[in-house]
XYZ file of C-alpha atoms in Angstrom:
261
model
C 91.827 126.972 106.643
C 92.744 128.927 109.702
C 96.081 130.607 110.369
C 96.943 130.786 114.048
C 99.962 132.571 115.478
C 101.220 131.282 118.834
C 103.611 133.451 120.824
C 105.685 132.636 123.906
C 106.949 135.762 125.612
C 109.711 135.906 128.166
C 111.047 132.391 127.540
C 114.809 132.412 128.135
C 116.895 129.867 126.254
C 120.470 128.919 126.977
C 122.780 127.869 124.106
C 121.662 124.538 122.556
C 118.674 124.375 124.881
C 115.430 122.808 123.651
C 112.023 124.473 123.729
C 108.891 122.336 123.807
C 105.818 124.005 122.313
C 102.494 122.277 123.045
C 99.960 122.318 120.224
C 96.416 121.190 121.075
C 94.115 120.067 118.278
C 90.415 119.470 118.992
C 88.508 119.301 115.672
C 84.719 119.350 115.624
C 84.329 118.711 111.882
C 85.999 116.313 109.450
C 88.028 118.882 107.565
C 91.686 119.783 107.607
C 92.889 122.800 109.583
C 96.108 124.725 109.104
C 98.085 126.602 111.715
C 101.429 128.377 111.784
C 103.697 128.287 114.828
C 106.042 131.295 114.828
C 109.151 131.463 117.019
C 110.601 134.967 117.447
C 114.063 135.057 119.044
C 115.796 138.219 120.244
C 118.992 138.798 122.172
C 118.604 138.922 125.929
C 120.646 142.131 126.201
C 118.417 143.850 123.653
C 121.223 144.394 121.125
C 120.781 143.746 117.442
C 122.685 141.414 115.179
C 124.758 143.502 112.757
C 123.965 143.005 109.110
C 125.236 144.968 106.137
C 122.874 146.237 103.449
C 119.807 145.475 105.538
C 117.728 147.572 103.155
C 118.520 145.130 100.366
C 117.527 141.932 102.126
C 116.154 139.380 99.719
C 112.504 138.456 99.926
C 113.055 135.071 101.611
C 115.283 136.565 104.312
C 112.901 139.434 105.011
C 110.208 136.949 106.025
C 112.618 135.331 108.495
C 113.941 138.388 110.364
C 112.733 141.600 111.928
C 114.880 144.626 111.116
C 115.481 147.446 113.603
C 115.462 151.142 112.715
C 119.253 151.358 112.821
C 119.563 148.658 110.165
C 120.499 145.721 112.384
C 118.560 142.512 112.777
C 116.365 142.752 115.856
C 114.938 139.240 115.813
C 114.981 135.958 113.944
C 111.800 134.090 113.008
C 111.266 130.343 112.696
C 107.964 129.494 111.043
C 106.546 125.984 111.372
C 103.387 125.095 109.421
C 101.067 122.628 111.178
C 98.325 120.635 109.438
C 95.579 119.237 111.635
C 93.886 116.213 110.046
C 90.919 114.878 112.072
C 90.462 111.142 112.377
C 87.131 109.425 112.885
C 86.719 107.988 116.412
C 88.127 104.480 116.737
C 85.331 102.020 117.354
C 85.194 98.261 117.798
C 84.043 97.493 114.293
C 83.694 93.926 113.076
C 86.481 93.304 110.536
C 85.480 92.842 106.925
C 86.643 89.290 106.178
C 87.942 88.270 102.751
C 88.349 84.469 102.623
C 89.822 82.362 99.835
C 91.462 78.986 99.372
C 95.153 79.109 98.643
C 96.073 79.062 94.919
C 92.641 80.347 93.995
C 91.268 83.828 93.333
C 88.269 85.594 94.822
C 86.645 89.011 94.330
C 84.614 90.768 97.001
C 82.796 94.084 97.197
C 83.547 95.993 100.374
C 81.294 98.888 101.371
C 82.469 101.510 103.851
C 80.340 104.277 105.342
C 81.936 107.670 105.929
C 80.170 110.101 108.217
C 81.121 113.723 108.656
C 82.425 114.218 105.127
C 82.461 117.908 104.240
C 80.739 118.444 100.863
C 82.047 121.710 99.477
C 81.933 124.395 102.170
C 79.406 122.657 104.431
C 80.699 121.026 107.598
C 79.163 118.151 109.516
C 80.214 116.661 112.869
C 82.337 113.523 112.857
C 80.369 110.396 113.726
C 80.391 106.620 113.452
C 81.832 104.725 110.487
C 81.342 101.126 109.456
C 82.443 98.579 106.839
C 80.938 95.386 105.458
C 81.686 92.790 102.783
C 79.121 92.085 100.115
C 79.734 88.538 98.886
C 76.994 88.725 96.249
C 79.097 90.451 93.649
C 77.298 91.079 90.361
C 78.860 89.660 87.230
C 79.408 93.084 85.657
C 81.460 95.353 87.901
C 81.448 98.991 86.918
C 84.973 100.184 86.241
C 84.166 103.891 86.445
C 83.447 105.711 89.678
C 79.827 106.793 89.715
C 78.725 110.025 91.360
C 75.085 110.272 92.367
C 73.059 113.461 92.324
C 73.942 115.924 95.055
C 77.538 114.725 95.517
C 80.221 117.327 94.862
C 82.670 116.101 92.219
C 85.413 118.154 93.892
C 85.443 115.806 96.879
C 88.044 113.121 96.199
C 89.234 110.215 98.313
C 92.611 108.581 98.804
C 92.799 105.041 100.120
C 95.322 102.350 100.987
C 95.621 99.035 102.794
C 97.965 99.113 105.763
C 99.321 95.914 107.259
C 100.918 95.144 110.614
C 104.491 95.181 109.317
C 106.545 96.007 106.242
C 107.283 92.304 105.788
C 103.589 91.441 105.560
C 103.057 94.407 103.252
C 105.724 93.129 100.850
C 104.170 89.641 100.911
C 100.587 90.752 100.269
C 101.312 93.589 97.853
C 101.139 91.195 94.888
C 98.316 89.099 96.362
C 95.723 91.777 97.171
C 94.273 94.301 94.747
C 91.810 97.077 95.576
C 89.880 99.436 93.348
C 87.236 102.052 94.130
C 84.327 101.322 91.824
C 81.499 103.471 93.165
C 80.701 106.235 95.623
C 77.435 107.853 96.592
C 76.152 110.261 99.208
C 72.838 110.272 101.036
C 71.513 113.805 100.752
C 69.563 113.565 104.008
C 72.092 111.983 106.380
C 75.216 113.187 104.568
C 76.745 109.698 104.846
C 79.089 108.816 101.983
C 79.245 105.188 100.846
C 82.369 103.959 99.089
C 82.307 100.592 97.341
C 85.607 98.838 96.721
C 86.363 95.780 94.652
C 88.864 93.603 96.525
C 90.798 90.889 94.680
C 92.551 88.262 96.824
C 94.732 85.576 95.229
C 96.774 83.894 97.999
C 99.544 81.449 97.165
C 99.629 79.703 100.560
C 97.536 79.458 103.735
C 97.678 82.641 105.822
C 95.744 84.879 108.169
C 96.633 88.568 108.155
C 94.927 91.605 109.609
C 94.860 94.870 107.701
C 93.448 98.377 108.005
C 91.675 100.128 105.172
C 92.560 103.809 105.492
C 90.430 106.346 103.623
C 91.354 110.021 103.517
C 89.269 112.805 102.040
C 91.160 115.521 100.195
C 89.196 118.151 102.114
C 90.487 116.609 105.344
C 89.512 113.701 107.548
C 90.694 110.113 107.946
C 88.604 106.966 108.435
C 89.997 103.541 109.364
C 88.300 100.180 108.896
C 89.633 96.791 110.080
C 89.946 93.974 107.563
C 90.968 90.325 107.754
C 92.432 88.271 104.912
C 92.180 84.513 105.387
C 93.637 81.923 103.002
C 92.640 78.358 103.796
C 94.350 75.120 102.782
C 94.469 74.563 99.003
C 92.780 71.737 97.190
C 94.653 68.439 96.990
C 96.618 68.211 93.731
C 96.557 64.447 93.460
C 96.356 61.222 95.459
C 99.294 58.817 95.197
C 98.522 55.154 95.943
C 101.449 52.832 96.697
C 100.664 49.127 96.777
C 102.587 46.895 99.163
C 104.537 44.046 97.566
C 105.216 42.200 100.808
C 106.387 42.508 104.381
C 109.691 44.310 104.918
C 109.964 45.032 101.185
C 110.040 48.527 99.662
C 107.355 49.666 97.264
C 108.379 52.428 94.875
C 106.293 54.694 92.665
C 107.524 57.594 90.529
C 105.774 60.825 89.541
C 106.797 64.085 87.889
C 106.841 67.605 89.376
C 106.984 70.653 87.132
C 108.352 73.933 88.454
C 106.163 76.960 87.735
C 109.153 79.337 87.825
C 112.840 79.283 87.056
């Protein structure tokens, strides 16, 4: 973490005027950076703000003001913390497609490659990331996250599926499940592989795009496109109605059972 103090000197502000402060962030490694923007305001005429018992200022107030020798308040401080979280370069990756017939259930293993992950105190440049779907899922999925040799157990990952709108998110929240089942790191290239188990159980035909967002607790965000496709369901039954003659109605009855209240 790096603490950076940015000062603007000589900026004159009228009452209720706004001050825009540009902050430029150009990370070279996939780790989070921290900066502090400090605004120090003083009166234009050089006078102090009167304040009684300035020697007994509480601890929180002392960090927000600068006190003059005569006991008045010389300046007021506004402190704004800034967290810089680098994001892997956006690339035209082929979406990982999860396909299933409506009213059925499918499980897929999705592998994503994270480059530039910082193991411990070592930093590596950010590079390309990719994702793929492994349709040959073994029968026995491992429920525990495995850590291979050489991977720091202090490096954790947060992940979520982000959809194009809140409405789609509410619709697919109960239809899509995701669980991180394994992670490993190549000691030579430094590339981290995360393996997710994706469960898709659509209730109707649909086609929705999504973004798998992975964030490392040490800093860094990776995004991978995904596509969920639900095709037409299987036919429940075939109803045959025999004609009894021209211009005469043929009637057949059948029962429908509601699955919910």
